[in-house]
Every structure is written in structure tokens, then in C-alpha cells.
Coordinates of C-alpha atoms in Angstrom, one line a residue:
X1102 CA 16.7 312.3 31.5
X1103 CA 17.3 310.8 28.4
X1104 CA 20.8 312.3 27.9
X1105 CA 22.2 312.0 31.5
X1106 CA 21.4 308.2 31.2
X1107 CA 23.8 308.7 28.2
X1108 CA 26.5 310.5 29.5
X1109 CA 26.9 307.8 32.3
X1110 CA 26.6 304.9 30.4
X1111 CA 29.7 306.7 28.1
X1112 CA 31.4 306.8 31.5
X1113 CA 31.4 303.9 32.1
X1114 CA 32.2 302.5 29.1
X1115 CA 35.2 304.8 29.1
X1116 CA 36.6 303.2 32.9
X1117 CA 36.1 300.1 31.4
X1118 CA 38.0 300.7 27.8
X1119 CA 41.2 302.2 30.4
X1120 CA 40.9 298.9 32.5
X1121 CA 41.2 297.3 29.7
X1122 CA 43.8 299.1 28.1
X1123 CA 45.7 298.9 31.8
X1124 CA 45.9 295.2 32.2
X1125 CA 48.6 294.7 29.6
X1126 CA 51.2 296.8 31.8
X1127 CA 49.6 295.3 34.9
X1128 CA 50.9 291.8 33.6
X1129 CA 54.4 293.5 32.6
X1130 CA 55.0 294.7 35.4
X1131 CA 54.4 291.4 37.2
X1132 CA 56.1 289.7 34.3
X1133 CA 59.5 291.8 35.8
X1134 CA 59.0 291.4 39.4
X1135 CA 58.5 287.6 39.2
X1136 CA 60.1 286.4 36.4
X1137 CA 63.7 287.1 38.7
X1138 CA 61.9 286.0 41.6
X1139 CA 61.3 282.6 40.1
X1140 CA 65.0 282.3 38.8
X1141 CA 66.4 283.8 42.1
X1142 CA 64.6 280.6 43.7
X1143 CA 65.1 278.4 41.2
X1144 CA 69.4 279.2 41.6
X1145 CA 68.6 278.5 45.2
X1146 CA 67.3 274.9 44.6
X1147 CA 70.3 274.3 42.0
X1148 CA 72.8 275.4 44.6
X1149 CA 71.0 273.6 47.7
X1150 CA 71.4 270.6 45.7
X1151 CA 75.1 271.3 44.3
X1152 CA 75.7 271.5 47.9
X1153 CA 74.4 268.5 49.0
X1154 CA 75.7 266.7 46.2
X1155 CA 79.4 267.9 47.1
X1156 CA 78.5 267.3 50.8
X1157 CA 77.9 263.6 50.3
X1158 CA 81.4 263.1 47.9
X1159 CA 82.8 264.5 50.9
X1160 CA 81.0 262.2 53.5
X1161 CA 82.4 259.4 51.2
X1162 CA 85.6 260.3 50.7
X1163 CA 86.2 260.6 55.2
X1164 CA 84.6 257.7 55.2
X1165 CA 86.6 255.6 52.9
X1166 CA 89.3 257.7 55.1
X1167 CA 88.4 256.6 58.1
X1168 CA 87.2 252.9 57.2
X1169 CA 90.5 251.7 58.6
X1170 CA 90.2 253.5 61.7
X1171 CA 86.5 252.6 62.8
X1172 CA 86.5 248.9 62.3
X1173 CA 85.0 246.7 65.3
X1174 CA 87.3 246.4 66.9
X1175 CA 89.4 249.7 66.9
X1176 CA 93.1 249.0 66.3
X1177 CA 95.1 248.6 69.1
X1178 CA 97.5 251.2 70.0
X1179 CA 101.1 251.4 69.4
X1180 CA 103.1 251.4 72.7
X1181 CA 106.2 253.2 73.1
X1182 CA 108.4 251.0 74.3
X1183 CA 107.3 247.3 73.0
X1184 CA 107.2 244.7 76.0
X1185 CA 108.7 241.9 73.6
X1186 CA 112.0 242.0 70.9
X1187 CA 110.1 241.2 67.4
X1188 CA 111.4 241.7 63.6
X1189 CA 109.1 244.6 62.5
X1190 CA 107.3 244.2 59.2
X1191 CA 108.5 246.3 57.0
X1192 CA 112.2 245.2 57.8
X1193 CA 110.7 241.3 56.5
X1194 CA 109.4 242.8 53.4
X1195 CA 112.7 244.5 52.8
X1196 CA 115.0 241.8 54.1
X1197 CA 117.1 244.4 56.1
X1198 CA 116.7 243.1 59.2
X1199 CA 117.5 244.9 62.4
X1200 CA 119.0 242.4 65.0
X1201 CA 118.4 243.3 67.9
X1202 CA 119.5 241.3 70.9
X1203 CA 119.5 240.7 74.7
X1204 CA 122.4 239.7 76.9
X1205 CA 122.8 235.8 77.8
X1206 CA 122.5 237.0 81.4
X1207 CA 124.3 233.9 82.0
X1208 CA 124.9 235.2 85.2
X1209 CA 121.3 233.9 86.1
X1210 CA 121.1 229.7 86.6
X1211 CA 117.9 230.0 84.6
X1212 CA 119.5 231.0 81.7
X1213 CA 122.5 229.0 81.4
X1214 CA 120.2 226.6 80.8
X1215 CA 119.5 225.3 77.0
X1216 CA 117.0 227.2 75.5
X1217 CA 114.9 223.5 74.8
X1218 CA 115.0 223.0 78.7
X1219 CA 114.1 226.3 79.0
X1220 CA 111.0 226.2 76.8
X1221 CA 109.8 222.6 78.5
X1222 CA 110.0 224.5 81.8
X1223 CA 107.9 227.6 80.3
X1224 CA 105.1 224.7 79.4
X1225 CA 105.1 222.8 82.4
X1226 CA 104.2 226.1 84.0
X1227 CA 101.8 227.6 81.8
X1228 CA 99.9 224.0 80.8
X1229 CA 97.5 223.4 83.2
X1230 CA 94.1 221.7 83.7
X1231 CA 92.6 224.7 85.8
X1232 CA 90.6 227.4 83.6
X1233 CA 91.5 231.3 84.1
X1234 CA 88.5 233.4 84.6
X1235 CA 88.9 236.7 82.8
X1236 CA 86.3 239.7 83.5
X1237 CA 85.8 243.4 83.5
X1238 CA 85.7 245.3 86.7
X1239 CA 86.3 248.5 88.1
X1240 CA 88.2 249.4 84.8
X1241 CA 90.3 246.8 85.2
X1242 CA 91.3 243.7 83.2
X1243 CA 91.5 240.7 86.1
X1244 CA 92.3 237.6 86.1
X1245 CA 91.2 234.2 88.6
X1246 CA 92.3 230.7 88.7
X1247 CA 89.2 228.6 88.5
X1248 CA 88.4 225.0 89.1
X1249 CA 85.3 222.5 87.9
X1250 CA 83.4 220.2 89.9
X1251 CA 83.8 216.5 88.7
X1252 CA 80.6 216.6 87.5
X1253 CA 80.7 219.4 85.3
X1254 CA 78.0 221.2 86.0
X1255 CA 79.2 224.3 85.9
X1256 CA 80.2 225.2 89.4
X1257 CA 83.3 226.6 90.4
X1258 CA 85.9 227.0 93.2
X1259 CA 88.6 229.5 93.4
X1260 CA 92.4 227.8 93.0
X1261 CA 95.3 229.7 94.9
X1262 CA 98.0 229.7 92.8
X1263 CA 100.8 232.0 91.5
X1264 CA 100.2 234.8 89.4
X1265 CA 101.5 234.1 85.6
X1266 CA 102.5 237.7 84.7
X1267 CA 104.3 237.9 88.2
X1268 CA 106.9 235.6 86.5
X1269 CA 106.6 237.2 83.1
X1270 CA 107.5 240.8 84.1
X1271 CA 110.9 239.5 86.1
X1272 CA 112.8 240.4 83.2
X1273 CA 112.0 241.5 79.5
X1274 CA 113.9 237.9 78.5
X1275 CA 111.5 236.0 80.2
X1276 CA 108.9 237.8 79.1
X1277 CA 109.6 237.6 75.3
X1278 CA 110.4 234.3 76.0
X1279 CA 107.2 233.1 77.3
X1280 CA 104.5 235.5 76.4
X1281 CA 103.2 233.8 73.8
X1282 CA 103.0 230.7 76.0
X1283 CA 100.5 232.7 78.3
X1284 CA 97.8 232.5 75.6
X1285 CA 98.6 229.1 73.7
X1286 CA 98.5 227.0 76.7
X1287 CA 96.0 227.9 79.4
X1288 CA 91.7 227.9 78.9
X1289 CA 90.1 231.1 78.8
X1290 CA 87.1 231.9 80.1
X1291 CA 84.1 234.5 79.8
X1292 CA 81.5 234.7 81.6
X1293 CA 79.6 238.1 79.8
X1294 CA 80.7 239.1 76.2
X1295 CA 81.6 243.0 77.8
X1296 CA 84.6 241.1 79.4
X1297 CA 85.7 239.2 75.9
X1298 CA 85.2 242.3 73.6
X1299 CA 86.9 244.3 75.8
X1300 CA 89.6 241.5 76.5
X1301 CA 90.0 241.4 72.7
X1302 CA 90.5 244.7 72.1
X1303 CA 93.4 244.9 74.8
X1304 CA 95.6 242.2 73.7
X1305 CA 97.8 242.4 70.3
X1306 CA 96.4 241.0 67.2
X1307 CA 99.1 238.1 67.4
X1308 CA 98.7 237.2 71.2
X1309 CA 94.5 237.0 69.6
X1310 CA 95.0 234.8 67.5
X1311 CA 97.7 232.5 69.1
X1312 CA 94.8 231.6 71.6
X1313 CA 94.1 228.1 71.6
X1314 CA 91.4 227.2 74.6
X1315 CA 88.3 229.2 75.0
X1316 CA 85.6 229.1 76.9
X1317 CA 82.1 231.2 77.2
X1318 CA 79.4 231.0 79.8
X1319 CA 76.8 234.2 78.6
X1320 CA 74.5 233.3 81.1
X1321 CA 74.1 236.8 82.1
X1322 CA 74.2 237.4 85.4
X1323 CA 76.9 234.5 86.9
X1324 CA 76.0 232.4 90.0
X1325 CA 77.0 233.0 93.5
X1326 CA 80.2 230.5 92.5
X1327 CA 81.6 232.4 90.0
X1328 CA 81.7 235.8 92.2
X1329 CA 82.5 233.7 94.9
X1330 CA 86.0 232.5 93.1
X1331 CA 86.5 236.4 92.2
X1332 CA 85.5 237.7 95.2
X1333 CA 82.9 239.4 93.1
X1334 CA 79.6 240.8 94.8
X1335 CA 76.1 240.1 92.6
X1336 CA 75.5 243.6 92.8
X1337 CA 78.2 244.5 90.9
X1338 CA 77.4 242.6 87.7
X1339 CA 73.9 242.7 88.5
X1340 CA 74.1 245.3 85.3
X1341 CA 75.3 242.4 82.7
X1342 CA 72.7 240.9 82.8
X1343 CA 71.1 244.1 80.4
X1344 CA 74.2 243.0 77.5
X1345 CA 71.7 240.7 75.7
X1346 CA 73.7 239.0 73.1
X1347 CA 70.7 240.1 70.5
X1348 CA 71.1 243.5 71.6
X1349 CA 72.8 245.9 68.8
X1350 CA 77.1 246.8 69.7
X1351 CA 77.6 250.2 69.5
X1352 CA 80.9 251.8 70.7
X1353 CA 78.9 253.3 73.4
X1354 CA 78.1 250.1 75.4
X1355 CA 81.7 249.9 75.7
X1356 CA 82.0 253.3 76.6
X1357 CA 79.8 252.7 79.4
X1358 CA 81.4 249.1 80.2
X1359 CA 84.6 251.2 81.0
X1360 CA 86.4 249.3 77.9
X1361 CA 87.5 252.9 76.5
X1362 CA 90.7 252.4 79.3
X1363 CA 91.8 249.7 77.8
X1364 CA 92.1 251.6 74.1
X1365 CA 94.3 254.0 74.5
X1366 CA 94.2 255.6 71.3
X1367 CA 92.2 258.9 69.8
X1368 CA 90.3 257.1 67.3
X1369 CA 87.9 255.7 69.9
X1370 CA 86.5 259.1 71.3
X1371 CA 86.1 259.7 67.7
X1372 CA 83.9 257.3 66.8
X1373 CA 81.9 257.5 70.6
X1374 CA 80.1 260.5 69.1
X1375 CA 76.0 260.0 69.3
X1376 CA 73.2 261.3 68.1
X1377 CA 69.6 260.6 69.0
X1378 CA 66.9 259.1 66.3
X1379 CA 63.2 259.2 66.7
X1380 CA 62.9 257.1 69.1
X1381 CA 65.5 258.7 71.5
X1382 CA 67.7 255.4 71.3
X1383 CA 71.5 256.8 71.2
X1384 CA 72.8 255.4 67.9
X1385 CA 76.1 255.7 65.8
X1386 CA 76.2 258.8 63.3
X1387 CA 74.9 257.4 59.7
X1388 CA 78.4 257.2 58.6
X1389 CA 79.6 254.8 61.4
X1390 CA 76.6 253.3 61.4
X1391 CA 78.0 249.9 59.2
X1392 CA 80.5 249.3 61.5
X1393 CA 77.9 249.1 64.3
X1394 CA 75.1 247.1 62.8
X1395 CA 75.7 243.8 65.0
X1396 CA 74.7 242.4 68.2
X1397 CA 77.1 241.0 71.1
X1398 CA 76.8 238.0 69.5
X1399 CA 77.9 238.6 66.2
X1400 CA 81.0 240.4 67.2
X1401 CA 81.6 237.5 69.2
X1402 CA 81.6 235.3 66.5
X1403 CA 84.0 237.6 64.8
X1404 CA 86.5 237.8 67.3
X1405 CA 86.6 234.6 67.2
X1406 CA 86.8 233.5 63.7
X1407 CA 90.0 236.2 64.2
X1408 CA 91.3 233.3 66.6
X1409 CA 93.3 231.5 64.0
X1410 CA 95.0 228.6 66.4
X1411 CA 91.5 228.1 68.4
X1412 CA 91.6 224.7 69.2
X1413 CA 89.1 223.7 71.8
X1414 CA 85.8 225.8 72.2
X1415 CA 83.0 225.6 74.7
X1416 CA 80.1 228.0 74.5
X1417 CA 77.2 227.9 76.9
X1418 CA 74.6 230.3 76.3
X1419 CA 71.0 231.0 76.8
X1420 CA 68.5 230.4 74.5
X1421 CA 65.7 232.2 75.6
X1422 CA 67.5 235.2 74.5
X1423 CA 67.0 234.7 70.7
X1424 CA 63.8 234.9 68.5
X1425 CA 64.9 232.3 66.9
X1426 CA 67.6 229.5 66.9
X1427 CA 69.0 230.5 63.7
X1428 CA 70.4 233.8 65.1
X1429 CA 72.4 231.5 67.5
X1430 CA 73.7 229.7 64.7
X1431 CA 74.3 231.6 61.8
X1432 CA 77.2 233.9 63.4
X1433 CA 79.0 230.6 64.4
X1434 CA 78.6 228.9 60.9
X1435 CA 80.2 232.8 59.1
X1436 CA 82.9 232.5 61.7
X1437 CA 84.9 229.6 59.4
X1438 CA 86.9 228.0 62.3
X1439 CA 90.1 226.8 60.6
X1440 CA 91.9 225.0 62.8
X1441 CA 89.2 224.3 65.2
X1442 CA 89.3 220.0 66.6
X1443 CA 87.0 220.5 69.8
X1444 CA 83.4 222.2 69.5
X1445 CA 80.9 222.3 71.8
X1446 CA 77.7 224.8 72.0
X1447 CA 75.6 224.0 75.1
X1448 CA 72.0 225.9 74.5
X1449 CA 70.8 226.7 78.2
X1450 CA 66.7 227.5 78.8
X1451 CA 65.4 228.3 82.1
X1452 CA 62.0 226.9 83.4
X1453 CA 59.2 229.7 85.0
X1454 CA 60.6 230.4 88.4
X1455 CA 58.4 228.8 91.3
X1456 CA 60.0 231.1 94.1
X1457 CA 61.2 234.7 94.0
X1458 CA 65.3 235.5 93.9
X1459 CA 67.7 234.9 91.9
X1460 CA 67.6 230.6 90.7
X1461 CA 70.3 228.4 90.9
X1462 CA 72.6 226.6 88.8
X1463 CA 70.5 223.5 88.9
X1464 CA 67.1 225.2 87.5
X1465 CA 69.0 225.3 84.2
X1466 CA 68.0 222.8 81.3
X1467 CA 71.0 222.5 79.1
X1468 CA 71.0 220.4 75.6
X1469 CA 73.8 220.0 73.2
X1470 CA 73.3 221.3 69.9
X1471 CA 76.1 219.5 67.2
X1472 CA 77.2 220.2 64.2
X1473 CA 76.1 218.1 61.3
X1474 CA 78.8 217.5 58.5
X1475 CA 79.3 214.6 55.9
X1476 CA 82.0 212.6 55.1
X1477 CA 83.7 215.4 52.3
X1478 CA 83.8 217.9 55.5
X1479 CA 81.1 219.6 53.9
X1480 CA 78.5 221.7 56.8
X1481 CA 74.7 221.2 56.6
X1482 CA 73.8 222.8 60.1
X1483 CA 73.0 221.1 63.6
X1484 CA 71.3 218.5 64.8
X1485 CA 68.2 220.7 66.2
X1486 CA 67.0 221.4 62.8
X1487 CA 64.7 218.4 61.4
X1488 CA 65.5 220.1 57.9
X1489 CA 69.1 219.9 58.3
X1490 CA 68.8 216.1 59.6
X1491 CA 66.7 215.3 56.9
X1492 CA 69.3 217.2 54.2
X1493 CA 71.8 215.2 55.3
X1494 CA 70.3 212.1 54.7
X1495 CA 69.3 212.6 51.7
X1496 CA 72.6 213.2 50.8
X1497 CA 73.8 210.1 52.6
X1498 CA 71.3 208.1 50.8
X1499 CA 72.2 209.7 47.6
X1500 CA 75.8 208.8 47.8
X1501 CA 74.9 205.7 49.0
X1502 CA 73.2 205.2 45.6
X1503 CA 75.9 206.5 43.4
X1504 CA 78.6 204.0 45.4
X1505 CA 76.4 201.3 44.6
X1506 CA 75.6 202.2 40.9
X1507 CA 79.4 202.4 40.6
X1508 CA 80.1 199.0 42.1
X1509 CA 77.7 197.5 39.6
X1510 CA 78.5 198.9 36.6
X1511 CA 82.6 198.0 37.6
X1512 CA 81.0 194.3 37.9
X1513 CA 79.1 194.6 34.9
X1514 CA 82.6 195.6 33.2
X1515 CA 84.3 192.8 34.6
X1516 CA 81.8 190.2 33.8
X1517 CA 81.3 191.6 30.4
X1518 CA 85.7 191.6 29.8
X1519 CA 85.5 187.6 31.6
X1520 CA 83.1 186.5 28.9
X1521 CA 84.7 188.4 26.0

């Protein structure tokens, strides 16, 4: 018994010394199948990376590209066949220029006119009290002679009249003659911020910014006058009321506002590309996002800081639409009017309706909200802000001081010369 208890116990001391003697070739052998495993992946993450890297110098390099061509607002599009006889640029910069010119057409009374006359008669026709109402519908640009009550309060009346661009288009002489005329003379006016983007985006940069008279009424959805003097039904702009000036301006509100007729050009279905975040919100592609990250408001205030002969401008909007009132005023204060004389920015608010329906012009409460600036020119803000107010009397009361330190020492000097 003795020596089979041996015998095993040699056994097993013998399985153990081989598993032993096995687990140095056990770990070689994984040493070689894992050891290119681990660099296989690790080449994987190097080149995933590589890849991105390259991937995003490319992203920036289209989108330095394509900076130019995704602005807010796209550019406009070249027409074949311009409407009006202008020096092009790069003949001004050369100083070769290309004259090109019409016949007198004396043949025509009009004409044989001096041009002086000619131009008097083009502003007698164009200058006018009367407002024209501009709007989006049906993919169409149109256009309506308005009138205001005496009383201002907003209501309107249509005014028959004749069509301006009937007498523009009679002849391309008349029309380079008097086009710019069409947006110097007459007031503009908005009643939804679709309507002016899209309106912006239609007309020429120089016809933009020879406008002198603007108006805008962003009340949302305009009263039974205003369709009334477009023969407009509420139903049909029922749907403006949704373009929120807070809202964010993507390329695809216009899309759906039917502004992409008025463009014209193959950079807009470009840049109408979507996709969808988290929240299932349609949204600009990353890279377009910069040029998107603004409300209706903001691009408002853009377009018209791009008005450089704006002369007179009324703006009536709601106030109930903003968090706060410093997202009403901050876009008009980074606008930097230039040659602006006239301001006025009526803040509307709307008491809790006591009946059901749509309310009338009168349940609106409108204030006046004014610009406060010192004697240098220099802007502190608006009256509605007890800060501001308070800011600019201190600095009243400051100068006041320094006027009146410099008064005495100057009589201290004379007194002191007198005596001397």
C-alpha cells in the first residue's frame, strides 16, 4: 500500500513539473498571436484618426470655399440681359471704359425734353405721401398702394392708382432712367419679416441700399384692413403668424415661404440641405450652421444696416414676443444706421383677450421706446431702461461739472492776470 501511494504521488508530481514546464510556450504562443493583434488595432486607431484629421482640413478648406456663397442673404443672381445700362466694375478699376449708349429717341416728345425736366417729372411721379405695401404670396413679389387714417392708428385703405413698373418697362431708357427713383422716393412697407427677407434678397445690392423710407409692422398676423387693401384673405397668412421674430432663420423657412423663386441661382439648393438633431428639429449641416445662427429679427436688422441711404424708419413690433427687451434692442443698436434722420420703434403688447376670435386693432397698447444719446452723438440705449436713464445723467451731471470747473479756473486766471 505503502508503494502505490508512492508511485501516484510521483505522478503527480510529474503532471505538475510538465505544466509547469508548459506555461512558458503557453505565454509565447500568446505573446505571437496578440502582440500583432494589438498593433493591427492600434494602426487602426492611428489611421481612424489620420482620417478624421484630414477630413476636417477638408471641411475647412470647402468651407472657407464656400463662405462667399452661403452668406445670409445668398447673392443675387446674375441676369443675362441687365434691365439698366451701368459701367461694370472692373472697367472703373481699369479705366477702360465701355460706353455704351442709347438712341435720343427724340422721335418721342418725352424725350426731347431736357434731361433736368425729365428727372423733375420722374420725382413728381414717384414722390408720394401714400405707403406701398410689399408682401409674399403665391410665390409672387406684389405690390399695393396704401393709405393711413388721420389718426394714425394703423388702419389702412387701398389707393387706386397706376402701377409704377407699368411706366418703367415702356422702354429700357425710361427704365434706366428712373429705376433708381422707384426705391429712393416712395415708403416701403412690411407687414411680416418673410415678405422683407425675401424682398431683399430679390432686388440688386444697389437698388438695397438706395432705399430711403421703410416701414415694418411684425405684428404677425395683419388685420382685416391690411388684407382688405390687398385683397388678401386671413386664411392665407394665417401661417405668419408661426415666423416669430425670436425664432432661429434657417434657409429652410424660406424654402417653405416660397422665397427660393425669387433666387434663381444654384447656391441656394445647396445650402437647403438638412439634417435632423436629437430633437428632430430640421437644422443646417454643422458647416452652415454660422451662417444660420440668427433669428428673424437679427437678419432684419442686418438687412437693414445694409440700407446705406435709410432715411426715415418706422418699426412696430410686438413685445410679447421677446424674453426680454434687450433682444429687441440689441440687433437695432449692431445695425449702425449711417445716414439715418427719422427713428421710430413702436413696442406693441396685447392685453388677455375677453372674447374668442381674432382682436382688433384697438386692443393693442403701443409705447414708444427712444433712443437716448448725449450731446457728442454718443448711444447709451433707450429710454425704457432705468439704467440707461440713470447712465446718462450721470454723464450729463459730470460734464456739467467739468464745464463749470473750467469756467472757474478761466475766472481764476483772469482775476489772478487783472491783479498781477
Amino acid at each position: 500500500m505503502v508503494v502505490i501511494k508512492t508511485e501516484n504521488n510521483k505522478r503527480r508530481v510529474r503532471k505538475v513539473a510538465n505544466g509547469l514546464m508548459k506555461i512558458p510556450g503557453c505565454g509565447c504562443l500568446l505573446a505571437v498571436v496578440a502582440i500583432p493583434v494589438v498593433f493591427f488595432t492600434c494602426w487602426l486607431w492611428a489611421r481612424e484618426e489620420e482620417n478624421e484629421r484630414r477630413q476636417t482640413i477638408e471641411d475647412a478648406r470647402k468651407f472657407k470655399e464656400d463662405e462667399a456663397r452661403y452668406k445670409f442673404p445668398p447673392p443675387v443672381s446674375q441676369r443675362e440681359r441687365a434691365l439698366s445700362i451701368e459701367v461694370r466694375r472692373e472697367e472703373k478699376a481699369s479705366g477702360t471704359v465701355v460706353r455704351r449708349r442709347m438712341r435720343h429717341q427724340t422721335g418721342t416728345g418725352f424725350f426731347r425734353l431736357p434731361w433736368e425736366l425729365r428727372e423733375q417729372i420722374y420725382k413728381d411721379y414717384f414722390e408720394s405721401d401714400d405707403e406701398i405695401l410689399v408682401f409674399l404670396r403665391d410665390r409672387r413679389m406684389l405690390t399695393a398702394w396704401v393709405i393711413r387714417h388721420e389718426d394714425g392708428g394703423g388702419k389702412w385703405k387701398p389707393e387706386r392708382r397706376a402701377d409704377m413698373l407699368n411706366f418703367l418697362i415702356t422702354c429700357r431708357k425710361i427704365y434706366t432712367e428712373g429705376i433708381s427713383l422707384l426705391y429712393s422716393f416712395p415708403k416701403l412697407t412690411f407687414i411680416d419679416p418673410v415678405s422683407f427677407l425675401a424682398f431683399s434678397h430679390h432686388i440688386l445690392p444697389t437698388r438695397l441700399s438706395s432705399i430711403r423710407n421703410v416701414r415694418l409692422e411684425f405684428l404677425g398676423v395683419p388685420g382685416r384692413q391690411v388684407l382688405e387693401a390687398i385683397n388678401g384673405d386671413m386664411d392665407g397668412y394665417r401661417a405668419l403668424d408661426g415666423y416669430r421674430l425670436d425664432l432661429k432663420v434657417t434657409y429652410r423657412d424660406l424654402h417653405e415661404s416660397h422665397t427660393q423663386h425669387f433666387y434663381n441661382n444654384p447656391s441656394y439648393k445647396e445650402a437647403s440641405l438638412k439634417t435632423s438633431n436629437d430633437d428632430g428639429m430640421s437644422e443646417m449641416f454643422s458647416l452652415r450652421r454660422k451662417h444660420t445662427e440668427q433669428t428673424f429679427w437679427t437678419a432684419t436688422s442686418r438687412v437693414l444696416s445694409k440700407m446705406e441711404s435709410l432715411r426715415n424708419l418706422d418699426i412696430l413690433i410686438r413685445k410679447n414676443t421677446f424674453n426680454t427687451d434687450r433682444k429687441i434692442t440689441r440687433p437695432l443698436e449692431q445695425a449702425r444706421f449711417r445716414n439715418l434722420k427719422h427713428f421710430q420703434l413702436h413696442v406693441a403688447s396685447r392685453p388677455i383677450p375677453r372674447r374668442p376670435g381674432w382682436h382688433d386693432d384697438h386692443d393693442w397698447q403701443i409705447e414708444e421706446w427712444k433712443q437716448v444719446v448725449n450731446e457728442d452723438g454718443r448711444f447709451f440705449g433707450w429710454d425704457n431702461d432705468p439704467e440707461t436713464v440713470r447712465r446718462a445723467e450721470r454723464w450729463r451731471d459730470d460734464r456739467e461739472r467739468l464745464h463749470q470747473l473750467q469756467e472757474d479756473l478761466g475766472s481764476k486766471t483772469e482775476s489772478g492776470h487783472h491783479i498781477s
